[in-house]
Short mmCIF file of C-alpha atoms in Angstrom, two decimals:
data_model
loop_
_atom_site.label_atom_id
_atom_site.label_comp_id
_atom_site.label_asym_id
_atom_site.label_seq_id
_atom_site.Cartn_x
_atom_site.Cartn_y
_atom_site.Cartn_z
CA ARG A 628 -27.71 -74.76 38.29
CA ASP A 629 -25.02 -75.47 34.94
CA HIS A 630 -21.19 -75.20 34.90
CA TYR A 631 -21.52 -71.04 33.84
CA GLY A 632 -24.28 -70.85 37.35
CA ASN A 633 -27.02 -70.44 35.16
CA ALA A 634 -30.28 -71.47 36.88
CA SER A 635 -32.14 -71.76 34.29
CA LEU A 636 -33.61 -74.32 32.25
CA ILE A 637 -31.86 -72.65 29.03
CA SER A 638 -28.80 -70.79 29.58
CA ASN A 639 -27.55 -69.66 25.81
CA VAL A 640 -30.79 -67.49 24.62
CA VAL A 641 -28.99 -67.01 21.45
CA GLN A 642 -31.14 -63.16 19.11
CA ALA A 643 -29.75 -63.28 14.71
CA VAL A 644 -31.09 -61.05 12.70
CA THR A 645 -31.19 -61.46 8.99
CA GLU A 646 -29.41 -59.20 7.09
CA PRO A 647 -31.60 -58.19 3.79
CA PRO A 648 -30.70 -59.95 1.08
CA PRO A 649 -29.01 -58.52 -2.52
CA ASP A 650 -30.74 -58.43 -5.84
CA ILE A 651 -28.25 -58.49 -9.00
CA GLU A 652 -29.83 -57.11 -12.34
CA VAL A 653 -27.21 -56.83 -15.49
CA ARG A 654 -27.47 -55.33 -18.09
CA PRO A 655 -27.37 -55.18 -21.13
CA ALA A 656 -28.52 -59.32 -21.23
CA SER A 657 -25.49 -60.04 -23.95
CA PHE A 658 -23.09 -57.82 -26.72
CA SER A 659 -22.64 -58.04 -30.60
CA ASP A 660 -20.01 -56.22 -31.73
CA SER A 661 -18.32 -56.18 -35.46
CA VAL A 662 -14.05 -54.80 -35.12
CA LEU A 663 -11.95 -54.66 -37.78
CA THR A 664 -8.79 -56.79 -37.31
CA GLY A 665 -6.01 -54.86 -34.85
CA PHE A 666 -8.55 -52.70 -33.80
CA SER A 667 -10.45 -52.60 -30.38
CA ILE A 668 -13.54 -51.23 -28.47
CA GLU A 669 -14.29 -51.27 -25.09
CA ARG A 670 -18.14 -52.20 -23.59
CA SER A 671 -20.01 -50.73 -20.37
CA LEU A 672 -22.26 -53.47 -18.38
CA THR A 673 -23.96 -51.92 -15.97
CA ILE A 674 -24.45 -54.97 -12.04
CA ALA A 675 -26.59 -53.72 -10.66
CA ASN A 676 -28.26 -54.38 -7.26
CA ALA A 677 -32.28 -53.87 -6.98
CA GLY A 678 -32.47 -55.63 -3.37
CA ASP A 679 -31.97 -54.19 0.78
CA GLY A 680 -28.47 -56.38 0.97
CA LEU A 681 -25.35 -55.54 0.10
CA LEU A 682 -24.42 -57.59 -3.78
CA LEU A 683 -20.77 -59.09 -3.99
CA PHE A 684 -20.09 -59.64 -7.27
CA ASP A 685 -17.70 -62.03 -9.20
CA LEU A 686 -16.82 -61.69 -12.27
CA SER A 687 -14.52 -64.17 -14.52
CA ILE A 688 -14.93 -64.98 -18.12
CA ASP A 689 -14.44 -68.14 -19.17
CA GLY A 690 -12.35 -69.91 -20.72
CA SER A 691 -10.65 -66.48 -20.30
CA PRO A 692 -9.74 -65.56 -24.07
CA ALA A 693 -7.18 -63.44 -24.45
CA TRP A 694 -9.43 -61.02 -27.33
CA LEU A 695 -12.53 -59.54 -23.98
CA THR A 696 -10.42 -58.37 -20.38
CA ALA A 697 -12.86 -57.01 -18.03
CA SER A 698 -11.60 -54.02 -15.53
CA VAL A 699 -12.76 -55.18 -12.55
CA SER A 700 -12.32 -58.80 -11.51
CA SER A 701 -14.55 -58.28 -8.31
CA GLY A 702 -16.96 -55.95 -6.28
CA GLU A 703 -19.15 -54.68 -3.81
CA VAL A 704 -22.76 -52.43 -4.92
CA ASP A 705 -25.09 -50.88 -2.35
CA PRO A 706 -28.28 -51.02 -1.79
CA GLY A 707 -30.04 -49.51 -5.02
CA ASP A 708 -26.78 -48.32 -6.21
CA SER A 709 -25.31 -50.29 -9.58
CA THR A 710 -21.26 -50.23 -10.91
CA GLN A 711 -20.34 -50.17 -14.70
CA VAL A 712 -17.07 -52.29 -15.27
CA THR A 713 -16.04 -51.66 -18.79
CA LEU A 714 -15.28 -54.80 -21.06
CA ARG A 715 -11.90 -54.64 -23.38
CA PHE A 716 -13.02 -56.14 -27.59
CA ASP A 717 -9.72 -56.47 -28.60
CA ALA A 718 -9.17 -57.77 -31.89
CA GLN A 719 -5.88 -56.60 -32.32
CA GLU A 720 -3.91 -60.22 -32.76
CA LEU A 721 -6.97 -61.52 -34.55
CA PRO A 722 -8.33 -62.35 -37.91
CA VAL A 723 -11.30 -62.13 -39.12
CA ALA A 724 -13.52 -64.74 -37.95
CA ASP A 725 -16.66 -64.80 -35.10
CA TYR A 726 -15.60 -65.07 -31.27
CA GLU A 727 -17.55 -65.81 -28.62
CA ALA A 728 -16.70 -66.69 -25.30
CA THR A 729 -19.82 -66.19 -21.40
CA ILE A 730 -19.13 -63.55 -19.52
CA ARG A 731 -20.17 -65.07 -15.83
CA VAL A 732 -20.95 -62.95 -12.69
CA GLN A 733 -21.87 -64.54 -9.59
CA ALA A 734 -23.42 -63.22 -6.48
CA ASN A 735 -24.70 -63.92 -2.89
CA ASP A 736 -27.99 -63.01 -4.26
CA PRO A 737 -30.32 -65.53 -3.71
CA GLU A 738 -32.40 -65.78 -5.78
CA GLY A 739 -29.88 -64.78 -9.74
CA GLY A 740 -26.12 -66.10 -8.17
CA ILE A 741 -24.68 -66.32 -11.51
CA VAL A 742 -25.44 -63.84 -14.69
CA LEU A 743 -24.48 -65.52 -17.77
CA VAL A 744 -23.75 -62.60 -20.22
CA PRO A 745 -23.24 -63.47 -24.25
CA ALA A 746 -20.16 -61.64 -25.59
CA LEU A 747 -20.40 -62.20 -29.87
CA LEU A 748 -17.09 -60.75 -31.47
CA HIS A 749 -17.64 -60.61 -35.19
CA VAL A 750 -13.85 -59.28 -36.65
CA VAL A 751 -13.19 -57.74 -40.53
CA GLY A 752 -11.31 -57.15 -42.15
CA GLU A 753 -10.00 -54.27 -43.70
CA LEU A 754 -10.62 -53.33 -47.32
CA ASP A 755 -8.94 -51.95 -50.12
CA ILE A 756 -8.68 -51.60 -53.79
CA ALA A 757 -5.68 -51.93 -56.15
CA VAL A 758 -5.51 -51.71 -60.23
CA SER A 759 -2.33 -52.07 -62.00
CA HIS A 760 -3.31 -48.69 -64.21
CA ALA A 761 -4.96 -45.36 -63.50
CA VAL A 762 -5.85 -44.54 -67.01
CA LEU A 763 -6.53 -47.43 -69.83
CA ASP A 764 -5.61 -45.75 -73.31
CA PHE A 765 -8.99 -47.38 -74.93
CA ALA A 766 -7.61 -45.84 -78.73
CA SER A 767 -4.67 -46.94 -78.68
CA TYR A 768 -5.07 -50.14 -76.73
CA PRO A 769 -8.71 -51.49 -78.20
CA GLU A 770 -8.09 -54.51 -75.69
CA ALA A 771 -7.06 -53.37 -72.37
CA ALA A 772 -6.70 -55.95 -69.42
CA LEU A 773 -6.70 -54.22 -65.37
CA ARG A 774 -5.57 -56.68 -63.33
CA VAL A 775 -7.20 -55.83 -59.73
CA ALA A 776 -5.88 -56.78 -55.63
CA ASN A 777 -6.62 -56.57 -53.15
CA PRO A 778 -3.82 -56.04 -50.35
CA GLY A 779 -6.32 -55.95 -47.65
CA THR A 780 -6.65 -58.01 -45.08
CA GLY A 781 -10.90 -58.71 -45.93
CA THR A 782 -11.76 -59.98 -49.00
CA LEU A 783 -13.33 -57.71 -51.64
CA HIS A 784 -17.13 -58.58 -53.02
CA VAL A 785 -16.45 -56.32 -56.18
CA ALA A 786 -20.75 -56.45 -57.34
CA LEU A 787 -21.20 -54.50 -60.53
CA ILE A 788 -18.43 -53.25 -63.06
CA PRO A 789 -20.72 -50.62 -65.02
CA SER A 790 -19.70 -51.35 -69.04
CA ASP A 791 -21.75 -49.29 -72.67
CA PRO A 792 -21.60 -51.87 -74.91
CA GLY A 793 -21.12 -49.01 -77.28
CA LEU A 794 -17.93 -47.97 -76.03
CA PHE A 795 -16.94 -50.66 -73.88
CA GLN A 796 -17.26 -53.87 -72.10
CA VAL A 797 -15.67 -55.04 -69.06
CA THR A 798 -15.84 -59.09 -68.32
CA PRO A 799 -16.56 -60.38 -65.76
CA SER A 800 -19.21 -57.93 -64.14
CA SER A 801 -18.28 -58.55 -60.75
CA LEU A 802 -15.82 -60.21 -58.78
CA GLU A 803 -13.92 -61.19 -55.80
CA VAL A 804 -11.29 -60.52 -54.16
CA ALA A 805 -9.20 -62.71 -51.34
CA ALA A 806 -7.25 -61.27 -49.02
#
């Protein structure tokens, strides 16, 4: 007999049942968006559970950039169900450039425990054009100068300025004006 008074050689029989595993699916596989400086957009990230067990997940953004935020940092998804995470791409205070980050979804899925989702934000400038004269009087001034300015936030590309050699000529025929 053991110290509990049991007569068996095995006095403590343990039984366990293993829960079925979850199976994480994350959509889309990546994000790539263009946003005007001073604006923001929202996109949805779907976290689905194709398995038979409860999916628990943690979501983080590598480097924690201020321009990319998520509506939740953790959650759970029942078998066969999905949840939406809202991602905000914010170019309110960003200069014109490309910004990259990685969204990391870590889950209790034994086979796909970490899913990395690349995110690219292309911040573009707002273009604007200003000219020194609204009307040029070639009858009074055979040669007139027109000043072109860019009060916007991105480089202005003027690809073709048409002219009629019999009436007038424009030099240069294309130009770039920095912000």
